PDB file of C-alpha atoms and ligand atoms in Angstrom:
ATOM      1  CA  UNK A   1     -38.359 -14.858   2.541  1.00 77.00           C
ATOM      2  CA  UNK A   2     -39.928 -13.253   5.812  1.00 84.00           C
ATOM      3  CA  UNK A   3     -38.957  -9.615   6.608  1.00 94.00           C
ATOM      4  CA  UNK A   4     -35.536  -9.175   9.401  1.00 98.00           C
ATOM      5  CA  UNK A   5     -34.782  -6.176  10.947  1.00 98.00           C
ATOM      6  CA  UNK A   6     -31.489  -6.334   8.486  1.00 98.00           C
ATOM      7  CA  UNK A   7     -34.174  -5.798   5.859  1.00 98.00           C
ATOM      8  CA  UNK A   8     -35.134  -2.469   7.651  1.00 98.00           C
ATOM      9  CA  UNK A   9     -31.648  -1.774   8.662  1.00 98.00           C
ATOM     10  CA  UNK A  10     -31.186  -1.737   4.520  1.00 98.00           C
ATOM     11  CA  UNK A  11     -34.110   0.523   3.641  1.00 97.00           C
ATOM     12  CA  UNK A  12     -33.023   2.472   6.327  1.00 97.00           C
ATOM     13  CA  UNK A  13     -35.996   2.603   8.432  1.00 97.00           C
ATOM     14  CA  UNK A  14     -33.987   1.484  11.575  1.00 97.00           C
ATOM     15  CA  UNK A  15     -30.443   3.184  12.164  1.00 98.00           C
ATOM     16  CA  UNK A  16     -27.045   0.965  12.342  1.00 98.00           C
ATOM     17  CA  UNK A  17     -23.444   1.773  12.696  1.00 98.00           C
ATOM     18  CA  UNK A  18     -22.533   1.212   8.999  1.00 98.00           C
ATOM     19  CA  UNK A  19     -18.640   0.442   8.231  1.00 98.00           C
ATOM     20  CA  UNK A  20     -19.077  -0.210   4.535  1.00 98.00           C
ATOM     21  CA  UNK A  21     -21.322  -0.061   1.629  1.00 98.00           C
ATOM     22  CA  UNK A  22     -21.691  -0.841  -2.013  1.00 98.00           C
ATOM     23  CA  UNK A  23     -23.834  -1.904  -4.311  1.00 98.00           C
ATOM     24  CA  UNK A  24     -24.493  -5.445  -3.074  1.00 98.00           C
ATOM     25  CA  UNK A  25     -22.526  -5.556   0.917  1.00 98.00           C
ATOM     26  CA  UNK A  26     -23.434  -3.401   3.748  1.00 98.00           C
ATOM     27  CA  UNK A  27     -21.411  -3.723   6.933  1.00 98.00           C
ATOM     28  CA  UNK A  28     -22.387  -2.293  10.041  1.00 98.00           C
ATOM     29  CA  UNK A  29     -21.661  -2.744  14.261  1.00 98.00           C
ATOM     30  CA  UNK A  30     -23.572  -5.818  15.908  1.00 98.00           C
ATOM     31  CA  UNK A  31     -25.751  -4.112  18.270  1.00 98.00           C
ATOM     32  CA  UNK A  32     -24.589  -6.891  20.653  1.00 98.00           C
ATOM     33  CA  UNK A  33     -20.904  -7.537  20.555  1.00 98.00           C
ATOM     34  CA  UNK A  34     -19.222  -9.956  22.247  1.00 98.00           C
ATOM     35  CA  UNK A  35     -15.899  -8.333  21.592  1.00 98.00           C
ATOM     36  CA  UNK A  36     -15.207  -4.039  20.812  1.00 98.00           C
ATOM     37  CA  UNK A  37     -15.690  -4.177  17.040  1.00 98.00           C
ATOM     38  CA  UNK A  38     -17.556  -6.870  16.164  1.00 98.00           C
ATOM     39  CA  UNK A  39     -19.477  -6.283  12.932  1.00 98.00           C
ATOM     40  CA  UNK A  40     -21.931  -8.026  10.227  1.00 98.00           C
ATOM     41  CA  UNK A  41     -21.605  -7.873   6.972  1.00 98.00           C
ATOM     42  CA  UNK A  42     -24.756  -8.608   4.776  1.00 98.00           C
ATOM     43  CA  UNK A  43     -25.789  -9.214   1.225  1.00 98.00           C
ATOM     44  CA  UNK A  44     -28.331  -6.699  -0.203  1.00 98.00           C
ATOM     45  CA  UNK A  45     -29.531 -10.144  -1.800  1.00 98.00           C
ATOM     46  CA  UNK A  46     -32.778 -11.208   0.701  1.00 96.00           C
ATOM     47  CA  UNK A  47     -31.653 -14.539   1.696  1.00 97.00           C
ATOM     48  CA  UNK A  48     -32.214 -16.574   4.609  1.00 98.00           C
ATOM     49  CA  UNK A  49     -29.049 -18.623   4.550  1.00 98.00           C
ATOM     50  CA  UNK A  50     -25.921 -19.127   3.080  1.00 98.00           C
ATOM     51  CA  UNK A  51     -27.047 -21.869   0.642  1.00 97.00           C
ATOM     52  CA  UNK A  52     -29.789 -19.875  -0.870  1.00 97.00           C
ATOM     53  CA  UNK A  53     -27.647 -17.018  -1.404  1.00 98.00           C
ATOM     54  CA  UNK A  54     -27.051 -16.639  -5.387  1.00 97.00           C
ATOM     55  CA  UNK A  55     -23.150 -16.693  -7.058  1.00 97.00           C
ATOM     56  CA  UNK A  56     -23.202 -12.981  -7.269  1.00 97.00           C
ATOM     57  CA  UNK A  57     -23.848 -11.849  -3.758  1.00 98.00           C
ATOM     58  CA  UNK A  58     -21.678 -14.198  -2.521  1.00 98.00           C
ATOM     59  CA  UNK A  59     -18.840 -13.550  -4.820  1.00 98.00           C
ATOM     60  CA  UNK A  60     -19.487  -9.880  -3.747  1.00 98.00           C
ATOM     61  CA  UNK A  61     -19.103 -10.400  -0.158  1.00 98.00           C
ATOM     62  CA  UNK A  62     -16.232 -12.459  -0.495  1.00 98.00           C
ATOM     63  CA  UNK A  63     -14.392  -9.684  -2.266  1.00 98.00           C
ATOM     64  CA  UNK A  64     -14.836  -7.428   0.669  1.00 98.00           C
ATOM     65  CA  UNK A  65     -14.729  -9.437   3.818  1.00 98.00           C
ATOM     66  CA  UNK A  66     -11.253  -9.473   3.973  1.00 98.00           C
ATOM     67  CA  UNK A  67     -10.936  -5.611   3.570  1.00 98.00           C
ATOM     68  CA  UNK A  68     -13.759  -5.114   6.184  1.00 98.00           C
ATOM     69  CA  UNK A  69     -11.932  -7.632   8.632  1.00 98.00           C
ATOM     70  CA  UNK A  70      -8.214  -5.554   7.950  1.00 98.00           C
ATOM     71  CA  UNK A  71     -10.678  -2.187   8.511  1.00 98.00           C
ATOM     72  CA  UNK A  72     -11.699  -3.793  11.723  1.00 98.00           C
ATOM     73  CA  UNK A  73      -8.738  -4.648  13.081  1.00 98.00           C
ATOM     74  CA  UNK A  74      -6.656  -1.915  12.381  1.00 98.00           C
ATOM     75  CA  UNK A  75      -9.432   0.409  13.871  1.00 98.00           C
ATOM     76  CA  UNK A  76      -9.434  -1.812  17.371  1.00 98.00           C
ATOM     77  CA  UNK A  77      -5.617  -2.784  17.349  1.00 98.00           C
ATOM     78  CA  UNK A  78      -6.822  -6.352  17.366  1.00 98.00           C
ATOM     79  CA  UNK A  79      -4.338  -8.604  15.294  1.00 97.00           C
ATOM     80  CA  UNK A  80      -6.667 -12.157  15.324  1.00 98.00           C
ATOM     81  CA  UNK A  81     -10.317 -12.825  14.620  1.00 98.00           C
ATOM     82  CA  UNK A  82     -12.457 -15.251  13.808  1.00 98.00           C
ATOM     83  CA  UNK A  83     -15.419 -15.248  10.829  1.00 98.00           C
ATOM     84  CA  UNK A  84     -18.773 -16.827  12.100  1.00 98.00           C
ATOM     85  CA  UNK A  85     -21.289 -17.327  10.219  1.00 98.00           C
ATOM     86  CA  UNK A  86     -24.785 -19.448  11.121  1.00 98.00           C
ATOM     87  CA  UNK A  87     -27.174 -21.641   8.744  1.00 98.00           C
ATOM     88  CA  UNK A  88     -30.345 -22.497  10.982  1.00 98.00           C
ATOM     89  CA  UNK A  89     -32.072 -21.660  14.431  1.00 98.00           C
ATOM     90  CA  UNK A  90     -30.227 -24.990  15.119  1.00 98.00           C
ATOM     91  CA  UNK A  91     -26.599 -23.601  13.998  1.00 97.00           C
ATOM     92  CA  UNK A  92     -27.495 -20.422  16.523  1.00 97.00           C
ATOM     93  CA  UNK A  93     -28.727 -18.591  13.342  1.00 98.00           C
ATOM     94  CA  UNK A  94     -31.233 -15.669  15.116  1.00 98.00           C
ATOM     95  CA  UNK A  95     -31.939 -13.697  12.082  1.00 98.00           C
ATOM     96  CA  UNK A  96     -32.905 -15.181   8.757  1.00 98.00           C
ATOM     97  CA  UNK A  97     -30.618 -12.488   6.374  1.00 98.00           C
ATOM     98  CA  UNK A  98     -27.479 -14.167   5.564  1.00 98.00           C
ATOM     99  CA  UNK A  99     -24.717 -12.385   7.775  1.00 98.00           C
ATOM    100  CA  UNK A 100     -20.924 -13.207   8.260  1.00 98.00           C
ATOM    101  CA  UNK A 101     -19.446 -11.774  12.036  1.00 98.00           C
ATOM    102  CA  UNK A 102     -16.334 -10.376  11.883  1.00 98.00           C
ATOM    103  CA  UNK A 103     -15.219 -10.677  15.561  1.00 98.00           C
ATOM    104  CA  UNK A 104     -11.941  -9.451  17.106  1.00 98.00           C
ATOM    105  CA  UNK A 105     -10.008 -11.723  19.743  1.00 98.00           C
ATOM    106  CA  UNK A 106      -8.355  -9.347  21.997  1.00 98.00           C
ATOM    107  CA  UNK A 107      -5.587  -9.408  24.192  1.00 96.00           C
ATOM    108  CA  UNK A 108      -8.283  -9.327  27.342  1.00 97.00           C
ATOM    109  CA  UNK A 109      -9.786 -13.069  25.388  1.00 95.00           C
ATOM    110  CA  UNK A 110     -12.762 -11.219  24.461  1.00 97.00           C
ATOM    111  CA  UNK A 111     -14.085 -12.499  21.083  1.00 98.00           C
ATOM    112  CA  UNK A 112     -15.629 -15.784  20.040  1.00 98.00           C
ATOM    113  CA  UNK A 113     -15.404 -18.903  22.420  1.00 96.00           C
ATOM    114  CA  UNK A 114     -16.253 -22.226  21.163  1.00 92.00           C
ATOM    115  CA  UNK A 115     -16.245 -26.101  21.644  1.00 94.00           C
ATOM    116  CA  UNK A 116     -14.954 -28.272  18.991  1.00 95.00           C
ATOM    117  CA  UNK A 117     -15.875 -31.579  19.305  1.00 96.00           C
ATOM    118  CA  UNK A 118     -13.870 -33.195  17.140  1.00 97.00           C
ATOM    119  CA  UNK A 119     -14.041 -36.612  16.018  1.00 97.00           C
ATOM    120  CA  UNK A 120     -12.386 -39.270  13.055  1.00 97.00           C
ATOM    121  CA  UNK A 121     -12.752 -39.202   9.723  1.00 97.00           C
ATOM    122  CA  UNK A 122     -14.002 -42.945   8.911  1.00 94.00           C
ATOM    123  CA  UNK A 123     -15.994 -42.706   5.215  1.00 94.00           C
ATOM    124  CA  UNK A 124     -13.600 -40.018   3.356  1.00 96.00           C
ATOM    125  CA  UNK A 125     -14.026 -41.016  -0.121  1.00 97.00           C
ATOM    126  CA  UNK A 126     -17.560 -41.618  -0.266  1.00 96.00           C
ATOM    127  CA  UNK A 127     -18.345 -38.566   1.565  1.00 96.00           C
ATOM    128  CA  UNK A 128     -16.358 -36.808  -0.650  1.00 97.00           C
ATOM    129  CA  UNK A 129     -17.564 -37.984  -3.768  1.00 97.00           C
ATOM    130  CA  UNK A 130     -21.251 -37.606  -2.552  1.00 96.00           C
ATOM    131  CA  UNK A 131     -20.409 -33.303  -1.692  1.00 96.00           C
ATOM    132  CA  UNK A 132     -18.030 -33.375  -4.912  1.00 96.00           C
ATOM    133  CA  UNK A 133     -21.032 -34.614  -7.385  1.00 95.00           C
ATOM    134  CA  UNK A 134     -23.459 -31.510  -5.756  1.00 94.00           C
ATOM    135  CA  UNK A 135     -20.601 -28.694  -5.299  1.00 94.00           C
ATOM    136  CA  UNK A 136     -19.839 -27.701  -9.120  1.00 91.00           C
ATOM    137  CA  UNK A 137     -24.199 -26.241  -9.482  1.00 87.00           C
ATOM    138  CA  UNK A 138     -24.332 -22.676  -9.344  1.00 88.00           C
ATOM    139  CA  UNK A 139     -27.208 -20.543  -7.967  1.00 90.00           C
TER     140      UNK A 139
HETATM  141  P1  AMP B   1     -27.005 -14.757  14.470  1.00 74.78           P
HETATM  142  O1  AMP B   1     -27.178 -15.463  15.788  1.00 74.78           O
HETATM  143  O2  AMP B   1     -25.821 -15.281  13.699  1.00 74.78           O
HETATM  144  O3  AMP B   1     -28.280 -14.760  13.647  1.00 74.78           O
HETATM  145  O4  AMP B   1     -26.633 -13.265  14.836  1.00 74.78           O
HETATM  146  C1  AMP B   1     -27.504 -12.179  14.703  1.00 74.78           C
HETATM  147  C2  AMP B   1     -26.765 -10.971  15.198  1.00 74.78           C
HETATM  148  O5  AMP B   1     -27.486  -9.825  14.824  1.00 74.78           O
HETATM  149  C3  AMP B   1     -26.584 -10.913  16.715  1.00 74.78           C
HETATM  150  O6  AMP B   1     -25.197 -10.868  17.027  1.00 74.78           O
HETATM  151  C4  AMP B   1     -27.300  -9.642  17.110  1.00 74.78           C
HETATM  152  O7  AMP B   1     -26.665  -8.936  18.150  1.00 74.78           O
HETATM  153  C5  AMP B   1     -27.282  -8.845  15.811  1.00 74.78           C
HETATM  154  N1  AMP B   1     -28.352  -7.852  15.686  1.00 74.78           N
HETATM  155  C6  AMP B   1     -29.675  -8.036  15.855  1.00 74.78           C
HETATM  156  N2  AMP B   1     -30.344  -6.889  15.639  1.00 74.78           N
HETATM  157  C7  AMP B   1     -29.411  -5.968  15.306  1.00 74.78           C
HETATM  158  C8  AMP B   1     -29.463  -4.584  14.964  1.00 74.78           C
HETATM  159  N3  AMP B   1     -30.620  -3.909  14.945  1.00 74.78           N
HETATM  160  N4  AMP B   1     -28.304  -3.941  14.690  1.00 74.78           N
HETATM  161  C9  AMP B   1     -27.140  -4.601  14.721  1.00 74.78           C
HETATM  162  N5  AMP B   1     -27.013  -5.911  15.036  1.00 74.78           N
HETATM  163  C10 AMP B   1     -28.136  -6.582  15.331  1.00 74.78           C
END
């Protein structure tokens, strides 16, 4: 995987704003937040996306996210947020370290706007069974 600037954020050769650390997370302050307390919290793991990202750093950032997003919120006062996280220069992904947002909605409606386009469901079961027969293989 290429080099990110979260790569250098982790061997510390360019500051952040962490929030957390451990052995496998770090959380820090987006640089660029669309709402006040907007953070990213990354696997140690170098991984581009989500998919590649092995059992054990994602089982580790799943264990924390939650306490990072309570950490957030009761240090801004916000009481809703949303968790974004992009797969792709496509999917709006700009850097190629798996990151999840943490991103307060605030009273003001600062915080993450989106369109959902949603549509119908037509093939269910086959879909289904096609995910189903890939989602049970571990990285
Ligand atoms: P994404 O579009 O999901 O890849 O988001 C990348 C995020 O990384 C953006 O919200 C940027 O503001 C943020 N970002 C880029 N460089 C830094 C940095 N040096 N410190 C903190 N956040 C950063």
């Amino acid at each position: 995987m290429a080099e990110t600037i979260f790569t250098k954020i982790l061997r510390g050769d360019i500051p952040c704003h962490r929030v957390y650390e451990d052995d496998h997370v770090l959380a820090f302050l987006d640089i660029n937040p669309i709402a006040r307390g907007h953070t990213l919290v990354i696997p140690k793991e170098a991984a581009a996306s989500l998919d590649q990202l092995s059992d054990d750093s994602a089982a580790a950032i799943g264990r924390v996210l939650p306490r990072i997003a309570r950490a957030v919120l009761a240090a801004t006062g916000a009481t809703n947020f949303n968790i974004l996280q992009n797969n792709g220069a496509p999917a709006h992904q700009a850097v190629f370290h798996v990151h999840f947002h943490i991103i307060p909605k605030h009273a003001d409606g600062s915080g993450l706007e989106m369109e959902w386009n949603a549509g119908q469901l037509h093939d269910g079961a086959a879909l289904a069974t096609a995910i189903a027969a890939h989602a049970t293989v571990p990285r």
